[in-house]
Coordinates of N, CA, C and O in Angstrom, one line a residue:
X266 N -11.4 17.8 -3.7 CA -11.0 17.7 -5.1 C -10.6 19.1 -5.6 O -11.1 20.1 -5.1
X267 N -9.8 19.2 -6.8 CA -9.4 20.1 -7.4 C -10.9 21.2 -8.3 O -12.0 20.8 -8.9
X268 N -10.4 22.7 -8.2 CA -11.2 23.4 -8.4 C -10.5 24.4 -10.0 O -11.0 25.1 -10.9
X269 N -9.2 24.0 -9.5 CA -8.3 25.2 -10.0 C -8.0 25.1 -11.3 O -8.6 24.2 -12.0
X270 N -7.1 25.8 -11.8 CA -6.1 25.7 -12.9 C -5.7 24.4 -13.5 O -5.7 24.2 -14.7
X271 N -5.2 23.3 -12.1 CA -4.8 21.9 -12.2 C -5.6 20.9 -12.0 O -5.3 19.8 -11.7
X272 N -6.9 21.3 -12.1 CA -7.7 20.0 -11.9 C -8.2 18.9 -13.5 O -8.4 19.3 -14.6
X273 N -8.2 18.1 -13.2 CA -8.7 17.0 -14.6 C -7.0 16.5 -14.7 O -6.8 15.7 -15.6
X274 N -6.0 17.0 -14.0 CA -5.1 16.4 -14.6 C -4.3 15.3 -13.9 O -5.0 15.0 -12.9
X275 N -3.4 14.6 -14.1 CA -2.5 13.6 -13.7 C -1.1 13.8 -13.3 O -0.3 14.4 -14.0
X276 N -0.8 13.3 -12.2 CA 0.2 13.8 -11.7 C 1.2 12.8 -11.2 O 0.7 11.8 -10.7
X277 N 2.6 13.0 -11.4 CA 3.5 11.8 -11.0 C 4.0 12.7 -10.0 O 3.9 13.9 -10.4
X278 N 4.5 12.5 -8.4 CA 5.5 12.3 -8.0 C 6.7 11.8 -7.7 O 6.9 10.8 -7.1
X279 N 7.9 12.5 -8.2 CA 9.1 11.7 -7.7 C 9.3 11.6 -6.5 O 8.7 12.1 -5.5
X280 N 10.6 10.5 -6.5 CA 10.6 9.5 -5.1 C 11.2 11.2 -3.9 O 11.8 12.2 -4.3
X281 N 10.5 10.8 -2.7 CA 10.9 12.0 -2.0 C 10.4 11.4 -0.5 O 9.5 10.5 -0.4
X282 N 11.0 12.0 0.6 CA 10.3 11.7 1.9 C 9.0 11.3 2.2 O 8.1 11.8 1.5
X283 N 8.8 10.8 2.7 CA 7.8 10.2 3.4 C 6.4 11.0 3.4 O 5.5 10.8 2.6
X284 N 6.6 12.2 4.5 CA 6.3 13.3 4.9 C 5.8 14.4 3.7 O 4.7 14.9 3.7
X285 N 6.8 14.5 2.6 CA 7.1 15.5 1.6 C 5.4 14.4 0.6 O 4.3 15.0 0.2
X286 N 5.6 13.5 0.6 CA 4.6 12.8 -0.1 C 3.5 12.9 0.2 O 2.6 13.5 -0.5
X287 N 3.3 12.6 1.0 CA 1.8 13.0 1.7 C 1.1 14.1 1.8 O -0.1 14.1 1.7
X288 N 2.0 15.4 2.0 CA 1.8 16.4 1.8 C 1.2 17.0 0.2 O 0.2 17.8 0.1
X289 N 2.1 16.4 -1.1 CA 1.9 16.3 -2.1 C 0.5 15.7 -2.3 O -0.2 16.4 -3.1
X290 N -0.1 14.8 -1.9 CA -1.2 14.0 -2.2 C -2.0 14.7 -1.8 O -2.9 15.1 -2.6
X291 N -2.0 15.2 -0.4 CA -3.1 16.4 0.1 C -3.1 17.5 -0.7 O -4.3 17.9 -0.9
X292 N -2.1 18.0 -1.4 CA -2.1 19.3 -2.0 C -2.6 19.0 -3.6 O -3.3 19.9 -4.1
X293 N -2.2 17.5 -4.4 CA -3.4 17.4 -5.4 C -4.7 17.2 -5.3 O -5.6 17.5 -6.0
X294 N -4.7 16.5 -3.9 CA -6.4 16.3 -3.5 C -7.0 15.5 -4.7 O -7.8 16.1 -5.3
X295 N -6.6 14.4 -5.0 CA -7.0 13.3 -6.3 C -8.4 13.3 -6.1 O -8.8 13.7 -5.0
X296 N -9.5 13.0 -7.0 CA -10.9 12.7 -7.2 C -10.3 11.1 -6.8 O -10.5 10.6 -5.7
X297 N -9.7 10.4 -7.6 CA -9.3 9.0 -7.6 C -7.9 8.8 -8.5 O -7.3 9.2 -9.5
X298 N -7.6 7.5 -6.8 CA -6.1 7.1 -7.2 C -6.2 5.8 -7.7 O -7.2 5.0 -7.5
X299 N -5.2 5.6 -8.4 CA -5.5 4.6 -9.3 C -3.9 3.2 -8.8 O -2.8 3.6 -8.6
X300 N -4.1 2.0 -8.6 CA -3.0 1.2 -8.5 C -2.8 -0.2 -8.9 O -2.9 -1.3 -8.2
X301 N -2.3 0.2 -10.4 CA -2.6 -0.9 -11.3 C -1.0 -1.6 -11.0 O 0.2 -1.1 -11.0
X302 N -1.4 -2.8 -10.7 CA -0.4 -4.2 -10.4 C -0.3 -4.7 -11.1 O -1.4 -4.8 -11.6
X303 N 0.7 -5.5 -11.9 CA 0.9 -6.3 -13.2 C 1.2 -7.7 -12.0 O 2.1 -7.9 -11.1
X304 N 0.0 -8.6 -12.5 CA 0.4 -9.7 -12.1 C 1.5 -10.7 -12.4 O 1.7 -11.2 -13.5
X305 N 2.1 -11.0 -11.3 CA 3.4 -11.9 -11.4 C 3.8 -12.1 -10.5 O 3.3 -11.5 -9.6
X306 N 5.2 -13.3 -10.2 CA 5.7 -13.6 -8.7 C 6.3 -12.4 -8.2 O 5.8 -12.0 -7.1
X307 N 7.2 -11.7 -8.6 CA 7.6 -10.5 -7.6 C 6.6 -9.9 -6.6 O 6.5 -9.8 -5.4
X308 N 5.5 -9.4 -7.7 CA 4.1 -8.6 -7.1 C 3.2 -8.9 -6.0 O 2.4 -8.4 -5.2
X309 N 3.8 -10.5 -6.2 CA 2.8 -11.1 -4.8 C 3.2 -10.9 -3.5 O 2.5 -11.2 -2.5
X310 N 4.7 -10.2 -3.6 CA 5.4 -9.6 -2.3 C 4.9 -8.6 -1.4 O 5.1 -8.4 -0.2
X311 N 3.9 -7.8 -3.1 CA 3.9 -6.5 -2.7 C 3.0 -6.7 -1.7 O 2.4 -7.8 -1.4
X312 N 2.9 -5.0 -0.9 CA 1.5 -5.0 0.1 C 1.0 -4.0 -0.4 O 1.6 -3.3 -1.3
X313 N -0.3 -3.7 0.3 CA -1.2 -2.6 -0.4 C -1.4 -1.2 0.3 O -2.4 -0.6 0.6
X314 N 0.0 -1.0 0.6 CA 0.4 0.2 1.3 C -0.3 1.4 0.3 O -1.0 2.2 0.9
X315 N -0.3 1.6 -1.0 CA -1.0 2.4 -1.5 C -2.4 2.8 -1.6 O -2.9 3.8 -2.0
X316 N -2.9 1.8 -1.2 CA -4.4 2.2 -0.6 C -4.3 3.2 0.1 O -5.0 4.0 -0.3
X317 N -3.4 3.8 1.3 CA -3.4 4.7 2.1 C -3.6 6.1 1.9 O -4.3 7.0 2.3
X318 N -2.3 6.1 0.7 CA -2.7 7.5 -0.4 C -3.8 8.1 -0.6 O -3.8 9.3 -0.6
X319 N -5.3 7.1 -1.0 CA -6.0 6.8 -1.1 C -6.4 7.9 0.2 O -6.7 9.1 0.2
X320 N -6.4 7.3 0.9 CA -7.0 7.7 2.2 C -6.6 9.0 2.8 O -7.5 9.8 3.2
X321 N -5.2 9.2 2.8 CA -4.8 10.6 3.0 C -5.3 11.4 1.9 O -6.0 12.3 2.4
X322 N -5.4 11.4 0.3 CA -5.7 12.1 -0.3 C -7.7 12.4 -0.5 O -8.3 13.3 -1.1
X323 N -8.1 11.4 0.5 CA -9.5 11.2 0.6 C -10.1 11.0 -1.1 O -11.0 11.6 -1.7
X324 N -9.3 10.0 -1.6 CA -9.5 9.7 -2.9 C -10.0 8.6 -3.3 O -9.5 7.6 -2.8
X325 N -11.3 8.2 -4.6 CA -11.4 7.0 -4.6 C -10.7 6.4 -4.9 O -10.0 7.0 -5.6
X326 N -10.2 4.7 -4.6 CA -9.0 4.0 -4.7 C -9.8 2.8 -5.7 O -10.9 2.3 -5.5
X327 N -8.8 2.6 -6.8 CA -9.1 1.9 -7.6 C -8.0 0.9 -8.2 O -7.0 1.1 -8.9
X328 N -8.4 -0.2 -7.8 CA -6.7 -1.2 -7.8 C -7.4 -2.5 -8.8 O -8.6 -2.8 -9.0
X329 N -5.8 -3.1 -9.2 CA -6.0 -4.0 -9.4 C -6.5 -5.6 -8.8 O -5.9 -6.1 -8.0
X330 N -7.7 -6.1 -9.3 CA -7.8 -7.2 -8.8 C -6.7 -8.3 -8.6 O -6.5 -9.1 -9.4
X331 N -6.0 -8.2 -7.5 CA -4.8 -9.5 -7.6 C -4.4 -9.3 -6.3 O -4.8 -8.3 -5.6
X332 N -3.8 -10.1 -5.9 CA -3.3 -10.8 -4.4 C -2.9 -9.4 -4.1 O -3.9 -9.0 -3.4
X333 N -2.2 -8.6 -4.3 CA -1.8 -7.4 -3.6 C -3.0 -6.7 -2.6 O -2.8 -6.2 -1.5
X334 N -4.5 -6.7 -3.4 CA -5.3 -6.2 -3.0 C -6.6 -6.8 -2.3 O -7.7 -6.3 -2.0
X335 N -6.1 -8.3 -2.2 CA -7.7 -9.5 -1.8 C -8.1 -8.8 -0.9 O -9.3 -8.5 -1.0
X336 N -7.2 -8.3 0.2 CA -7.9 -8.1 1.7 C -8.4 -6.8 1.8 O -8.7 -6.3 2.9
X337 N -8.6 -6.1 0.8 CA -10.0 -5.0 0.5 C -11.2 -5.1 -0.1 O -11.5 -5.1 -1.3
X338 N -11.9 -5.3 1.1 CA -13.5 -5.3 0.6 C -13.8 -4.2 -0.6 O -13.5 -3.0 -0.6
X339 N -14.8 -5.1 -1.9 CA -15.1 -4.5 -3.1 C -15.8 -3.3 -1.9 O -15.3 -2.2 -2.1
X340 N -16.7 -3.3 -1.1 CA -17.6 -2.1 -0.9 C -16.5 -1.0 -0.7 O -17.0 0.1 -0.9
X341 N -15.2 -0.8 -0.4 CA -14.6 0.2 0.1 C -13.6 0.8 -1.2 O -13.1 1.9 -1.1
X342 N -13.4 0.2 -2.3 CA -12.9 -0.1 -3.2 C -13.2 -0.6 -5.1 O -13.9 -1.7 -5.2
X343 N -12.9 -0.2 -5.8 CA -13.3 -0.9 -6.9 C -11.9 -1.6 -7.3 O -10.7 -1.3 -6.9
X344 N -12.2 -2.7 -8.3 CA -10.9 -3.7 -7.9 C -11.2 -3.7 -9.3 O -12.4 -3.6 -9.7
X345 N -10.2 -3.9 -10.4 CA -10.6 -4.1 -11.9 C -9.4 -5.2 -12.1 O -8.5 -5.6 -11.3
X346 N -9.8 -5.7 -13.5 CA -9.5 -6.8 -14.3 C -9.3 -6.4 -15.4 O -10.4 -6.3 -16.0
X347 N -8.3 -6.1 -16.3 CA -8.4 -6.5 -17.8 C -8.8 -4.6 -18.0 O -9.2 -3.8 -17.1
X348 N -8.6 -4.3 -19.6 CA -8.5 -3.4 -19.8 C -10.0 -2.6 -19.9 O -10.0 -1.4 -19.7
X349 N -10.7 -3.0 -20.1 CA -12.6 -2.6 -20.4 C -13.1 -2.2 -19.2 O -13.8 -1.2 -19.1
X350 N -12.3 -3.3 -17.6 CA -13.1 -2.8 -16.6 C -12.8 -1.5 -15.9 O -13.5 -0.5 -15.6
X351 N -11.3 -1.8 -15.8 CA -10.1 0.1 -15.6 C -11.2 0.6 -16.2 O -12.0 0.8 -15.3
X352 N -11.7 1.1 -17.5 CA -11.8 1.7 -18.3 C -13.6 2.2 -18.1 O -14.1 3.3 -18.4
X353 N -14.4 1.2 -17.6 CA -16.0 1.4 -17.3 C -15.5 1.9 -15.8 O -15.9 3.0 -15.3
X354 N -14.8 1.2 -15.2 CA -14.8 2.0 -13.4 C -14.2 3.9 -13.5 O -14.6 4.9 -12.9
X355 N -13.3 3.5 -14.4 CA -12.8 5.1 -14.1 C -13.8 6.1 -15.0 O -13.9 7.2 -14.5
X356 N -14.5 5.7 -16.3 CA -15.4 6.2 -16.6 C -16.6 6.7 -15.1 O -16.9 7.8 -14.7
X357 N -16.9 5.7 -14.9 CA -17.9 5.8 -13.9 C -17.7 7.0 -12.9 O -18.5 7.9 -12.7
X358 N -16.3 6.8 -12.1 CA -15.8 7.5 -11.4 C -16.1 8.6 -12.1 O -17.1 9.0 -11.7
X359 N -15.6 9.3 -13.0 CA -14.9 10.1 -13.7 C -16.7 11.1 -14.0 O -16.8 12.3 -13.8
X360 N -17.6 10.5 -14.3 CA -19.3 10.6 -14.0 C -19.9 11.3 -13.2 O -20.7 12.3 -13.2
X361 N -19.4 10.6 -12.3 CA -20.2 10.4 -10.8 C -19.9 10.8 -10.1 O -20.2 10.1 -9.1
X362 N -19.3 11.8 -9.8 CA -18.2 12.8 -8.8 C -19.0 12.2 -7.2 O -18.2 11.8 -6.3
X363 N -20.5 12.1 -6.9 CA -20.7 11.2 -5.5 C -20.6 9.9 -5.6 O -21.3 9.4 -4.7
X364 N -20.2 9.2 -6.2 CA -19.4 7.7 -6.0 C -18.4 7.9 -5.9 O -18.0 7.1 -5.2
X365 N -17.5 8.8 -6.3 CA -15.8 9.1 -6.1 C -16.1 9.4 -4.6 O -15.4 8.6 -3.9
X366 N -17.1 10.4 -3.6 CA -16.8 10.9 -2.5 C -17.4 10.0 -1.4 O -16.9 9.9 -0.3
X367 N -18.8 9.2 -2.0 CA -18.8 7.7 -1.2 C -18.1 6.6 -1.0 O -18.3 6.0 0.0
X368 N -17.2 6.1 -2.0 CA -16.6 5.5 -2.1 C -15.2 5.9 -1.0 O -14.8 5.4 0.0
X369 N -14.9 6.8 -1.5 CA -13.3 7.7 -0.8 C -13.9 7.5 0.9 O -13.1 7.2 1.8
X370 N -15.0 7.7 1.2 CA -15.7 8.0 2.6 C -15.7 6.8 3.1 O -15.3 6.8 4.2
X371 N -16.1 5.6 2.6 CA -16.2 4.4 2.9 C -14.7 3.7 3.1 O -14.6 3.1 4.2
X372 N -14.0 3.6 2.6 CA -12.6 3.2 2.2 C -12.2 4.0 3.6 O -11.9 3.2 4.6
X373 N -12.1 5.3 3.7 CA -11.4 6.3 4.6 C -12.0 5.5 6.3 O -11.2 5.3 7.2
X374 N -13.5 5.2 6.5 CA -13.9 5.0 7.7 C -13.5 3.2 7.7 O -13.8 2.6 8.7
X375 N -12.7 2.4 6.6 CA -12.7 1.0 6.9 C -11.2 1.5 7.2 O -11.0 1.5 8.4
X376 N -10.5 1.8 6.7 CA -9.0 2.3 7.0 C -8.8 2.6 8.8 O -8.0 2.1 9.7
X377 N -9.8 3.4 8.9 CA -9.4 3.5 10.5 C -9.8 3.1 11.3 O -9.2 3.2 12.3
X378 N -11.2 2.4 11.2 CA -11.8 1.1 12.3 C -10.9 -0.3 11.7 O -11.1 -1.3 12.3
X379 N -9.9 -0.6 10.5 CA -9.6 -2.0 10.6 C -7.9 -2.4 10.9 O -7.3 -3.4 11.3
X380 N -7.6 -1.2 10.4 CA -6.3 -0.9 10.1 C -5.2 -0.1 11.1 O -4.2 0.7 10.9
X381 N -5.7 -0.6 12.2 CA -5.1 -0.1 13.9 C -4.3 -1.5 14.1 O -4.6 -2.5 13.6
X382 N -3.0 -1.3 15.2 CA -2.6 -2.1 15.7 C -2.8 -3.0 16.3 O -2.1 -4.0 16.5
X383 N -4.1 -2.7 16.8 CA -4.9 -3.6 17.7 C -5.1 -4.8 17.0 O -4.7 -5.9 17.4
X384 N -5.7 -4.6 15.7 CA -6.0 -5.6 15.1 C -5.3 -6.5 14.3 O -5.9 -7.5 13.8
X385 N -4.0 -6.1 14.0 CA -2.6 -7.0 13.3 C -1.6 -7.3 14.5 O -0.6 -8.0 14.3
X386 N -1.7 -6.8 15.6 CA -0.5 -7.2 16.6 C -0.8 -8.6 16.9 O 0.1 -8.8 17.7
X387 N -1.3 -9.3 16.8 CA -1.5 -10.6 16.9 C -0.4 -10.9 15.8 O 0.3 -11.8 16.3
X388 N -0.1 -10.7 14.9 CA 0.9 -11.6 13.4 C 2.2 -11.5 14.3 O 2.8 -12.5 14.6
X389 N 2.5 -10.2 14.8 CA 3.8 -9.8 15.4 C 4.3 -10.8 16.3 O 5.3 -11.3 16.1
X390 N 3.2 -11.2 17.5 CA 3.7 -12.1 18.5 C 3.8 -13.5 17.8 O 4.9 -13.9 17.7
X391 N 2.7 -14.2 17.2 CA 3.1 -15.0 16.7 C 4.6 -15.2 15.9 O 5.2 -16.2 15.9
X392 N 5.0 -14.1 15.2 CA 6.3 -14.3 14.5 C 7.3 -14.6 15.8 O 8.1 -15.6 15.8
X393 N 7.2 -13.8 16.8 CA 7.8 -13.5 18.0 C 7.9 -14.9 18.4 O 8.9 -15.6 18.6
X394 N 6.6 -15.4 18.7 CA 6.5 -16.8 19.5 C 7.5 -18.0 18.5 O 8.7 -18.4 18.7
X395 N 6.6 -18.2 17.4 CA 8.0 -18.5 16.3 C 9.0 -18.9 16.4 O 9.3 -20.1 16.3
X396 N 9.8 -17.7 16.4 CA 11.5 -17.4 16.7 C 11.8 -17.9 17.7 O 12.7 -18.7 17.7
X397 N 11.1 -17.4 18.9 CA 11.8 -18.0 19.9 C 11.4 -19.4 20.3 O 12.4 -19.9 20.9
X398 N 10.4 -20.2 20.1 CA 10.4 -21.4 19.6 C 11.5 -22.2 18.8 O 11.8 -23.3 19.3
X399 N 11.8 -22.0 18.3 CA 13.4 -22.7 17.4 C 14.4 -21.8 17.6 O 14.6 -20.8 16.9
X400 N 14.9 -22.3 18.5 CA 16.3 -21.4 18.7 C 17.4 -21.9 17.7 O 17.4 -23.0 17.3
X401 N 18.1 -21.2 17.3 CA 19.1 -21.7 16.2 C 19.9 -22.5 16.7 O 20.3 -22.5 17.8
X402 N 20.2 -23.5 15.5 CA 21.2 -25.0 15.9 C 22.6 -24.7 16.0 O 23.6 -25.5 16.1
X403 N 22.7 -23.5 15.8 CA 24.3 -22.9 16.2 C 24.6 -21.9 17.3 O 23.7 -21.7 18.1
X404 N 25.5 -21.5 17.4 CA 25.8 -20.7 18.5 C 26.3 -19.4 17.9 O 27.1 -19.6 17.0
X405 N 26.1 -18.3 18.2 CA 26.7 -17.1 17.8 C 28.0 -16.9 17.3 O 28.5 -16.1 16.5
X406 N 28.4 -17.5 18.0 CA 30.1 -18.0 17.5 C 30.3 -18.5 16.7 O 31.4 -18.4 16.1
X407 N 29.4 -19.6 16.2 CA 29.6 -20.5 15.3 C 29.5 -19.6 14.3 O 30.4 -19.3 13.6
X408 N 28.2 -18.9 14.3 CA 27.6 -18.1 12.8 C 28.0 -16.9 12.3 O 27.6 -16.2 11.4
X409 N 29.1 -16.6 13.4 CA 29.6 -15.0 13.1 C 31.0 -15.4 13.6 O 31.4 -15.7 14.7
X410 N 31.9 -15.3 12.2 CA 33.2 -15.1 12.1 C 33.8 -14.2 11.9 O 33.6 -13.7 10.8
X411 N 34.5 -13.5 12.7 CA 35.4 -12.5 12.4 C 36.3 -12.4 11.4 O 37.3 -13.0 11.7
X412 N 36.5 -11.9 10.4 CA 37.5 -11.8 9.2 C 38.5 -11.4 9.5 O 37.8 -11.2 8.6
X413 N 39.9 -10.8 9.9 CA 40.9 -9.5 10.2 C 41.1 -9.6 8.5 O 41.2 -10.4 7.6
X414 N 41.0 -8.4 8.7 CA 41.6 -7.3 7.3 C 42.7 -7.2 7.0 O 43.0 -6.0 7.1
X415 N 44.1 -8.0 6.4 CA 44.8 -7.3 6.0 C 45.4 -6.2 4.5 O 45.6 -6.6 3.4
X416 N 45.4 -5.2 4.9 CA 45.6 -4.7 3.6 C 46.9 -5.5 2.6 O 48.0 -5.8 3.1
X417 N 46.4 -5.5 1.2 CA 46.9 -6.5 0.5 C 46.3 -8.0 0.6 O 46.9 -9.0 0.1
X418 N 45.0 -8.1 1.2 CA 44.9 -9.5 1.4 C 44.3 -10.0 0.1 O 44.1 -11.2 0.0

């Protein structure tokens, strides 16, 4: 966590590399990240790739309770609802500087015992098995037509 000039504050990132981001997150070094989801159909698309931030920034991660986030155990995470709970969690956090660093620790050691390939490459083959299970009722030819281009057309 921050010691300096810039600590207590909030920070946006613009969109930028991959690489360049992460780097950014290490260099604010968050007490706690925060990733409030507005529930609705698009959102249920989302995934909870931002937990990871979390993790690289070794920061407590604090999300919204909703589909985006089911498959994180409350012990690794606090999960809020509605505006009072945001509001008593981040309080808390904001308190308790060793619940920010147990929490961040807990979250950080389920991230890397659960969140290996080992243990999702199973979805992969199945999709794999899947696919090639139903082979398509057309033929490549059928489903890819060539257009010619004439200019003026």
């Amino acid at each position: 966590s921050r010691s300096d000039a810039l600590a207590n504050q909030a920070f946006y990132i613009q969109p930028c590399h991959i690489n360049t981001y992460w780097q950014a997150i290490r260099w604010i070094s968050p007490d706690i990240l925060i990733a409030p989801v507005e529930g609705n159909e698009f959102n249920k698309s989302k995934s909870d790739i931002k937990c990871y931030d979390a993790v690289i920034g070794n920061s407590a991660f604090v999300c919204t309770d909703w589909d985006t986030y089911n498959d994180l155990p409350n012990e690794v995470c606090f999960k809020a609802r509605g505006d009072v709970q945001w509001q008593c969690t981040l309080e808390a956090l904001i308190e308790d500087k060793s619940l920010c660093i147990k929490k961040a620790s807990k979250f950080r050691e389920y991230v890397f015992v659960t969140r290996q390939i080992k243990h999702h490459i199973y979805k992969w083959v199945d999709v794999y098995n899947n696919v090639i299970s139903h082979p398509p009722k057309l033929s490549l030819d059928d489903m890819v037509r060539p257009r010619i281009y004439r200019p003026n057309d």
